[in-house]
Structure formats: C-alpha cells, structure tokens
Amino acid sequence: MDLKKAINRVIGLFVYSIIAVVFISTLFAAETAEKDKAAVRKAAEGFYSALNVMFTGEIDPMVNVWSHGDDVTYMGPGGGIRVGWERVLADWKIQAALKLGGKIVTEDMHITVGRDLAIVNNYEVGENMTADGKPLKVKIRAT
C-alpha cells in the first residue's frame, strides 16, 4: 500500500468516526430532551393539581410545588410581580382564603427545554366561583 492510500484510509476512518460520534450524540441529546420535557410536564401537572386543591382553601400542596428561593417570581391574575418566596406565599395564602372552588385544566401545552431553563406555555381553562357564589368561566394564557 502506498503512502497516499494509507493517508486516505486514515482520513476516511477519521471522518466516519466523527460522523458516528455526532450521530450518537444527537440520539443521546434527543433522548435527554424528551426525558427533560417529561419531567417538566410532570412538574406542571403537579402545579395544576396543587392549584385545584388551593381553590378549596388548602395551601399545603401549593407550598410543596414552589421553590422557596429569593429568586422565585409569580405574576398572578391580580397583576403585578411577586419576587421572593415570602411575597409569593403571601399571595397564594390570599387566594386560598378566597376558596374559589371549581377546577382548572390545561389546554394546548407547549414545553421548551433549554440547558438551564424550561418554559411552559398553555391555556388555563375551567371554572371558579365569584364572591357571591356564581360560576365564572376561566380561559387565560399562562407561561
């Protein structure tokens, strides 16, 4: 075998090796992304389960699904932004005390997973009760 053929063979093997590594990495990344999406979906389901319990006046499940960090934020239906666990918790306590009743479900959920952050967009659809006990249809966008 002459030198030119040997060099071409080594280059060919190197290129095939790179292609194999890229292919395997892509498969691994896709599998990891699907697992991450499933974990985010499970967390979102936990939140909505806690939300529906909170409508009965019980706050503990909502406390359990939230981060208690100083960097946690919440933008509820009353407007404004709550920053830090103590402010977020205070808002949830006010809402729990209203005992709005009813139930909210999600529709058209989209999950985007990045390296350090995930975003969930969906509609919250259902019904709560007004202060005078009348049903109130709910359909809002949520992020």
mmCIF file of C-alpha atoms in Angstrom:
data_model
loop_
_atom_site.group_PDB
_atom_site.id
_atom_site.type_symbol
_atom_site.label_atom_id
_atom_site.label_comp_id
_atom_site.label_asym_id
_atom_site.label_seq_id
_atom_site.Cartn_x
_atom_site.Cartn_y
_atom_site.Cartn_z
ATOM 1 C CA MET A 1 0.000 0.000 0.000
ATOM 2 C CA ASP A 2 1.432 3.339 -0.938
ATOM 3 C CA LEU A 3 1.506 6.365 1.378
ATOM 4 C CA LYS A 4 -1.323 8.224 -0.415
ATOM 5 C CA LYS A 5 -3.753 5.299 0.008
ATOM 6 C CA ALA A 6 -2.789 4.919 3.683
ATOM 7 C CA ILE A 7 -3.414 8.635 4.337
ATOM 8 C CA ASN A 8 -6.784 8.487 2.535
ATOM 9 C CA ARG A 9 -7.753 5.435 4.563
ATOM 10 C CA VAL A 10 -6.847 7.143 7.869
ATOM 11 C CA ILE A 11 -8.758 10.302 6.840
ATOM 12 C CA GLY A 12 -11.755 8.169 5.822
ATOM 13 C CA LEU A 13 -11.753 6.337 9.156
ATOM 14 C CA PHE A 14 -11.441 9.665 10.982
ATOM 15 C CA VAL A 15 -14.402 11.151 9.083
ATOM 16 C CA TYR A 16 -16.544 8.058 9.719
ATOM 17 C CA SER A 17 -15.623 8.217 13.408
ATOM 18 C CA ILE A 18 -16.699 11.861 13.625
ATOM 19 C CA ILE A 19 -19.973 11.076 11.846
ATOM 20 C CA ALA A 20 -20.627 8.216 14.281
ATOM 21 C CA VAL A 21 -19.899 10.425 17.301
ATOM 22 C CA VAL A 22 -22.191 13.178 16.004
ATOM 23 C CA PHE A 23 -24.959 10.671 15.252
ATOM 24 C CA ILE A 24 -24.725 9.040 18.694
ATOM 25 C CA SER A 25 -24.557 12.443 20.406
ATOM 26 C CA THR A 26 -27.652 13.586 18.523
ATOM 27 C CA LEU A 27 -29.558 10.471 19.560
ATOM 28 C CA PHE A 28 -28.464 10.948 23.181
ATOM 29 C CA ALA A 29 -29.415 14.640 23.149
ATOM 30 C CA ALA A 30 -32.850 13.858 21.697
ATOM 31 C CA GLU A 31 -33.462 11.173 24.333
ATOM 32 C CA THR A 32 -32.326 13.542 27.103
ATOM 33 C CA ALA A 33 -34.547 16.338 25.758
ATOM 34 C CA GLU A 34 -37.585 14.035 25.802
ATOM 35 C CA LYS A 35 -36.815 12.978 29.383
ATOM 36 C CA ASP A 36 -36.424 16.646 30.354
ATOM 37 C CA LYS A 37 -39.747 17.510 28.694
ATOM 38 C CA ALA A 38 -41.427 14.664 30.554
ATOM 39 C CA ALA A 39 -40.011 15.941 33.868
ATOM 40 C CA VAL A 40 -41.198 19.483 33.116
ATOM 41 C CA ARG A 41 -44.657 18.180 32.152
ATOM 42 C CA LYS A 42 -44.808 16.258 35.443
ATOM 43 C CA ALA A 43 -43.871 19.421 37.367
ATOM 44 C CA ALA A 44 -46.559 21.403 35.523
ATOM 45 C CA GLU A 45 -49.132 18.702 36.296
ATOM 46 C CA GLY A 46 -48.106 18.910 39.960
ATOM 47 C CA PHE A 47 -48.622 22.665 39.909
ATOM 48 C CA TYR A 48 -52.114 22.414 38.402
ATOM 49 C CA SER A 49 -53.077 19.675 40.838
ATOM 50 C CA ALA A 50 -51.932 21.916 43.712
ATOM 51 C CA LEU A 51 -53.788 24.871 42.173
ATOM 52 C CA ASN A 52 -57.058 22.949 42.131
ATOM 53 C CA VAL A 53 -56.579 21.903 45.758
ATOM 54 C CA MET A 54 -55.774 25.524 46.635
ATOM 55 C CA PHE A 55 -59.208 26.508 45.276
ATOM 56 C CA THR A 56 -60.680 24.576 48.238
ATOM 57 C CA GLY A 57 -58.671 26.685 50.690
ATOM 58 C CA GLU A 58 -55.860 24.162 51.293
ATOM 59 C CA ILE A 59 -52.458 25.799 50.723
ATOM 60 C CA ASP A 60 -50.001 22.960 51.583
ATOM 61 C CA PRO A 61 -49.803 21.313 48.127
ATOM 62 C CA MET A 62 -49.072 24.720 46.569
ATOM 63 C CA VAL A 63 -46.328 25.339 49.144
ATOM 64 C CA ASN A 64 -44.788 21.986 48.228
ATOM 65 C CA VAL A 65 -44.530 22.618 44.473
ATOM 66 C CA TRP A 66 -42.837 26.036 44.650
ATOM 67 C CA SER A 67 -39.202 26.943 45.063
ATOM 68 C CA HIS A 68 -38.720 28.791 48.344
ATOM 69 C CA GLY A 69 -35.807 30.847 46.991
ATOM 70 C CA ASP A 70 -35.371 34.588 46.957
ATOM 71 C CA ASP A 71 -35.310 34.499 43.146
ATOM 72 C CA VAL A 72 -38.741 32.876 42.665
ATOM 73 C CA THR A 73 -41.279 35.063 40.868
ATOM 74 C CA TYR A 74 -45.041 34.946 40.367
ATOM 75 C CA MET A 75 -47.374 37.001 38.197
ATOM 76 C CA GLY A 76 -50.908 36.124 39.228
ATOM 77 C CA PRO A 77 -54.301 37.169 37.929
ATOM 78 C CA GLY A 78 -54.354 40.204 40.249
ATOM 79 C CA GLY A 79 -51.498 41.863 38.370
ATOM 80 C CA GLY A 80 -48.017 42.810 39.465
ATOM 81 C CA ILE A 81 -44.966 40.660 40.015
ATOM 82 C CA ARG A 82 -44.185 38.976 43.324
ATOM 83 C CA VAL A 83 -40.459 38.390 43.858
ATOM 84 C CA GLY A 84 -39.127 36.099 46.596
ATOM 85 C CA TRP A 85 -40.798 33.208 48.347
ATOM 86 C CA GLU A 86 -42.328 35.226 51.192
ATOM 87 C CA ARG A 87 -44.194 37.532 48.768
ATOM 88 C CA VAL A 88 -45.241 34.655 46.528
ATOM 89 C CA LEU A 89 -46.512 32.674 49.514
ATOM 90 C CA ALA A 90 -48.443 35.675 50.846
ATOM 91 C CA ASP A 91 -50.255 35.972 47.504
ATOM 92 C CA TRP A 92 -51.128 32.259 47.444
ATOM 93 C CA LYS A 93 -52.459 32.477 51.019
ATOM 94 C CA ILE A 94 -54.784 35.313 49.993
ATOM 95 C CA GLN A 95 -56.041 33.307 47.033
ATOM 96 C CA ALA A 96 -56.503 30.141 49.125
ATOM 97 C CA ALA A 97 -58.569 32.113 51.656
ATOM 98 C CA LEU A 98 -60.999 33.052 48.857
ATOM 99 C CA LYS A 99 -61.927 29.362 48.408
ATOM 100 C CA LEU A 100 -62.792 29.973 44.773
ATOM 101 C CA GLY A 101 -63.842 26.377 44.167
ATOM 102 C CA GLY A 102 -64.037 24.962 40.680
ATOM 103 C CA LYS A 103 -61.316 23.385 38.617
ATOM 104 C CA ILE A 104 -58.736 24.455 36.057
ATOM 105 C CA VAL A 105 -57.233 22.204 33.378
ATOM 106 C CA THR A 106 -54.569 22.933 30.800
ATOM 107 C CA GLU A 107 -55.049 23.023 27.066
ATOM 108 C CA ASP A 108 -52.539 23.260 24.242
ATOM 109 C CA MET A 109 -49.443 22.894 26.442
ATOM 110 C CA HIS A 110 -46.093 23.635 24.805
ATOM 111 C CA ILE A 111 -42.834 22.877 26.589
ATOM 112 C CA THR A 112 -39.460 24.276 25.584
ATOM 113 C CA VAL A 113 -36.440 22.872 27.392
ATOM 114 C CA GLY A 114 -33.082 24.599 27.348
ATOM 115 C CA ARG A 115 -29.855 23.738 29.091
ATOM 116 C CA ASP A 116 -30.694 25.576 32.333
ATOM 117 C CA LEU A 117 -34.310 26.649 31.907
ATOM 118 C CA ALA A 118 -37.644 25.312 30.712
ATOM 119 C CA ILE A 119 -40.680 27.315 29.614
ATOM 120 C CA VAL A 120 -44.252 26.061 29.653
ATOM 121 C CA ASN A 121 -46.984 27.878 27.704
ATOM 122 C CA ASN A 122 -50.617 26.802 27.784
ATOM 123 C CA TYR A 123 -54.181 27.876 28.360
ATOM 124 C CA GLU A 124 -55.788 27.505 31.767
ATOM 125 C CA VAL A 125 -59.407 26.588 31.194
ATOM 126 C CA GLY A 126 -62.158 25.880 33.677
ATOM 127 C CA GLU A 127 -64.417 27.489 36.189
ATOM 128 C CA ASN A 128 -64.201 29.205 39.560
ATOM 129 C CA MET A 129 -66.869 30.794 41.729
ATOM 130 C CA THR A 130 -67.355 34.523 42.232
ATOM 131 C CA ALA A 131 -67.608 36.021 45.731
ATOM 132 C CA ASP A 132 -71.405 35.727 45.541
ATOM 133 C CA GLY A 133 -71.232 32.038 44.545
ATOM 134 C CA LYS A 134 -71.878 32.313 40.816
ATOM 135 C CA PRO A 135 -69.819 30.249 38.368
ATOM 136 C CA LEU A 136 -67.186 32.150 36.429
ATOM 137 C CA LYS A 137 -65.701 30.632 33.257
ATOM 138 C CA VAL A 138 -61.922 30.900 33.048
ATOM 139 C CA LYS A 139 -59.707 30.789 29.967
ATOM 140 C CA ILE A 140 -56.387 32.556 30.273
ATOM 141 C CA ARG A 141 -52.938 32.237 28.743
ATOM 142 C CA ALA A 142 -50.233 31.094 31.107
ATOM 143 C CA THR A 143 -46.454 30.944 30.963
#
